[in-house]
Structure formats: structure tokens, C-alpha cells
């Protein structure tokens, strides 16, 4: 009778161990997917930032060319120069604001990803602790099952 109880318990523990291993595998895959998504996001943000910086640089080059080329009339010389300087300042502010926006979005998204990774890591640690406990109990049950089989076997003198 003891053999049957140990066998049933062994099956339950083996099932639980399989469930824990499966969940750990799922979490590991989630971590990999999350890391890949984080890398993809960072590359996309860098590309967007570079694109807008490039546009801003092109605009600045146009303004600087206008100043260097003297493309303003002699009557409104100071007004045109002041207008170009104002446009340059506005472009610098736009570039700064755009970069700040991309940096903020990137930091917020990466913090969110880090929080999710921390949650996954915490759950994995909990599951691994449970996995060790179940493995230890399974070993004990297997030992007890072996002893029950030995004790149940007929002994001939």
C-alpha cells in the first residue's frame, strides 16, 4: 500500500516539476523577446534622432550659406541678417527639443522594459526555488518508494 502512495506522490511531483520547468522556459523566452524588442527600439530611436538631426543640420547649412553668400539686399541688410539669426536660433531650439523628446521617450521606454525584466527575474527566482524544493522532495519520495518496494517484496528464507 505504501508503494502506491509513493508512486502517486511521485507522479504529482513529476508533474509539478514539469510545470515549473515549462514556466521557467516561457519566462526565459519572454526575457529574450524583451531584450530583442529593447534593442530594436533603441535602434529605431537612434535612427529617428539621426534623421531629425540631419534635417536640422541641413536647415542650418542653408541659413549659414545665406549669411555667407550675402543673399540679402543692401536696403534691409540688418533686418535680413537678424531674421536669419532668428531662424538659426529657432532651428537650434527645435533640434534641442527634438533630441530632448527622443531622449525622454527612450528613457521612459527603457525604464518600463527594465521594470518588466525585473518582474520576470523575480518570478524566475521564485520558480527556481520551488523547482529545487520539488526536486528534493521528489528524490525523497523516490527513495521512500524504493524502500517500500523492498519491504513489500516477499522474503524467502
Tab-separated table of C-alpha atoms in Angstrom, residues 5-154:
chain	number	residue	atom	x	y	z
A	5	UNK	CA	1.034	6.267	-2.174
A	6	UNK	CA	4.671	6.989	-3.004
A	7	UNK	CA	4.037	6.350	-6.709
A	8	UNK	CA	1.053	8.726	-6.726
A	9	UNK	CA	3.072	11.395	-4.921
A	10	UNK	CA	5.978	10.847	-7.315
A	11	UNK	CA	3.653	11.396	-10.291
A	12	UNK	CA	2.280	14.596	-8.730
A	13	UNK	CA	5.778	15.921	-8.039
A	14	UNK	CA	6.992	14.995	-11.526
A	15	UNK	CA	4.021	16.855	-12.992
A	16	UNK	CA	4.713	19.902	-10.808
A	17	UNK	CA	8.383	19.843	-11.772
A	18	UNK	CA	7.433	19.743	-15.449
A	19	UNK	CA	5.083	22.700	-14.970
A	20	UNK	CA	7.805	24.695	-13.205
A	21	UNK	CA	10.350	23.893	-15.927
A	22	UNK	CA	7.864	24.903	-18.612
A	23	UNK	CA	7.097	28.229	-16.907
A	24	UNK	CA	10.815	28.956	-16.433
A	25	UNK	CA	11.332	28.266	-20.139
A	26	UNK	CA	8.451	30.625	-21.012
A	27	UNK	CA	9.937	33.376	-18.846
A	28	UNK	CA	13.346	32.868	-20.412
A	29	UNK	CA	11.807	33.281	-23.858
A	30	UNK	CA	9.998	36.414	-22.678
A	31	UNK	CA	13.313	37.827	-21.473
A	32	UNK	CA	14.914	37.159	-24.849
A	33	UNK	CA	11.988	38.711	-26.712
A	34	UNK	CA	12.023	41.722	-24.405
A	35	UNK	CA	15.767	42.203	-24.847
A	36	UNK	CA	15.401	41.999	-28.605
A	37	UNK	CA	12.494	44.465	-28.552
A	38	UNK	CA	14.543	46.851	-26.390
A	39	UNK	CA	17.428	46.703	-28.845
A	40	UNK	CA	15.098	47.245	-31.800
A	41	UNK	CA	13.512	50.214	-30.034
A	42	UNK	CA	16.881	51.773	-29.228
A	43	UNK	CA	17.995	51.396	-32.851
A	44	UNK	CA	14.736	52.928	-34.104
A	45	UNK	CA	15.034	55.865	-31.701
A	46	UNK	CA	18.652	56.431	-32.737
A	47	UNK	CA	17.657	56.372	-36.397
A	48	UNK	CA	14.820	58.839	-35.793
A	49	UNK	CA	17.094	61.116	-33.799
A	50	UNK	CA	19.768	60.983	-36.503
A	51	UNK	CA	17.156	61.724	-39.179
A	52	UNK	CA	15.873	64.819	-37.379
A	53	UNK	CA	19.407	65.965	-36.553
A	54	UNK	CA	20.276	65.604	-40.225
A	55	UNK	CA	17.269	67.717	-41.207
A	56	UNK	CA	18.231	70.336	-38.654
A	57	UNK	CA	21.830	70.369	-39.908
A	58	UNK	CA	20.646	70.786	-43.483
A	59	UNK	CA	18.475	73.731	-42.455
A	60	UNK	CA	21.378	75.259	-40.528
A	61	UNK	CA	23.636	74.881	-43.567
A	62	UNK	CA	21.072	76.716	-45.699
A	63	UNK	CA	20.902	79.568	-43.193
A	64	UNK	CA	24.678	79.748	-42.878
A	65	UNK	CA	25.010	79.733	-46.656
A	66	UNK	CA	22.569	82.616	-46.854
A	67	UNK	CA	24.664	84.585	-44.370
A	68	UNK	CA	27.958	83.772	-46.047
A	69	UNK	CA	26.601	84.321	-49.532
A	70	UNK	CA	25.218	87.724	-48.678
A	71	UNK	CA	21.783	86.855	-50.044
A	72	UNK	CA	20.045	89.883	-48.685
A	73	UNK	CA	19.510	93.283	-50.157
A	74	UNK	CA	21.526	96.285	-49.187
A	75	UNK	CA	18.472	98.266	-48.064
A	76	UNK	CA	17.365	95.801	-45.369
A	77	UNK	CA	20.774	94.453	-44.556
A	78	UNK	CA	20.403	94.351	-40.744
A	79	UNK	CA	16.768	93.201	-40.872
A	80	UNK	CA	17.594	90.248	-43.117
A	81	UNK	CA	20.648	89.297	-41.068
A	82	UNK	CA	18.589	89.485	-37.864
A	83	UNK	CA	15.879	87.369	-39.490
A	84	UNK	CA	18.415	84.723	-40.488
A	85	UNK	CA	19.946	84.720	-36.998
A	86	UNK	CA	16.454	84.337	-35.535
A	87	UNK	CA	15.797	81.385	-37.854
A	88	UNK	CA	19.103	79.835	-36.810
A	89	UNK	CA	18.185	80.206	-33.132
A	90	UNK	CA	14.759	78.680	-33.776
A	91	UNK	CA	16.352	75.748	-35.595
A	92	UNK	CA	18.777	75.180	-32.725
A	93	UNK	CA	15.842	75.176	-30.295
A	94	UNK	CA	13.854	72.765	-32.484
A	95	UNK	CA	16.805	70.406	-32.708
A	96	UNK	CA	17.360	70.574	-28.951
A	97	UNK	CA	13.654	69.986	-28.225
A	98	UNK	CA	13.505	67.076	-30.670
A	99	UNK	CA	16.598	65.469	-29.140
A	100	UNK	CA	15.207	66.011	-25.641
A	101	UNK	CA	11.908	64.433	-26.662
A	102	UNK	CA	13.626	61.369	-28.146
A	103	UNK	CA	15.866	61.029	-25.091
A	104	UNK	CA	12.867	61.280	-22.753
A	105	UNK	CA	10.870	58.720	-24.743
A	106	UNK	CA	13.837	56.385	-24.850
A	107	UNK	CA	14.496	56.643	-21.120
A	108	UNK	CA	10.831	56.126	-20.248
A	109	UNK	CA	10.518	53.096	-22.511
A	110	UNK	CA	13.779	51.572	-21.282
A	111	UNK	CA	12.712	52.075	-17.650
A	112	UNK	CA	9.443	50.303	-18.438
A	113	UNK	CA	11.358	47.435	-20.056
A	114	UNK	CA	13.702	47.255	-17.053
A	115	UNK	CA	10.725	47.034	-14.696
A	116	UNK	CA	9.260	44.169	-16.722
A	117	UNK	CA	12.643	42.423	-16.792
A	118	UNK	CA	12.889	42.790	-13.004
A	119	UNK	CA	9.433	41.232	-12.588
A	120	UNK	CA	10.385	38.335	-14.845
A	121	UNK	CA	13.664	37.838	-12.979
A	122	UNK	CA	11.866	37.831	-9.628
A	123	UNK	CA	9.333	35.267	-10.839
A	124	UNK	CA	12.135	33.110	-12.246
A	125	UNK	CA	13.962	33.148	-8.904
A	126	UNK	CA	10.770	32.132	-7.111
A	127	UNK	CA	10.154	29.327	-9.592
A	128	UNK	CA	13.743	28.113	-9.373
A	129	UNK	CA	13.442	27.976	-5.567
A	130	UNK	CA	10.239	25.964	-5.925
A	131	UNK	CA	11.931	23.763	-8.522
A	132	UNK	CA	14.750	22.922	-6.087
A	133	UNK	CA	12.269	22.142	-3.313
A	134	UNK	CA	10.194	19.897	-5.583
A	135	UNK	CA	13.323	18.134	-6.852
A	136	UNK	CA	14.473	17.496	-3.293
A	137	UNK	CA	11.064	16.168	-2.296
A	138	UNK	CA	10.918	14.019	-5.446
A	139	UNK	CA	14.279	12.468	-4.532
A	140	UNK	CA	12.980	11.693	-1.030
A	141	UNK	CA	9.801	10.156	-2.404
A	142	UNK	CA	11.771	8.035	-4.879
A	143	UNK	CA	13.989	6.791	-2.042
A	144	UNK	CA	10.950	6.030	0.110
A	145	UNK	CA	9.279	4.299	-2.842
A	146	UNK	CA	12.336	2.081	-3.316
A	147	UNK	CA	12.292	1.166	0.382
A	148	UNK	CA	8.558	0.437	0.224
A	149	UNK	CA	9.137	-1.867	-2.747
A	150	UNK	CA	11.905	-3.646	-0.848
A	151	UNK	CA	9.729	-4.032	2.227
A	152	UNK	CA	6.757	-5.243	0.188
A	153	UNK	CA	8.724	-7.902	-1.638
A	154	UNK	CA	8.325	-11.370	-0.194
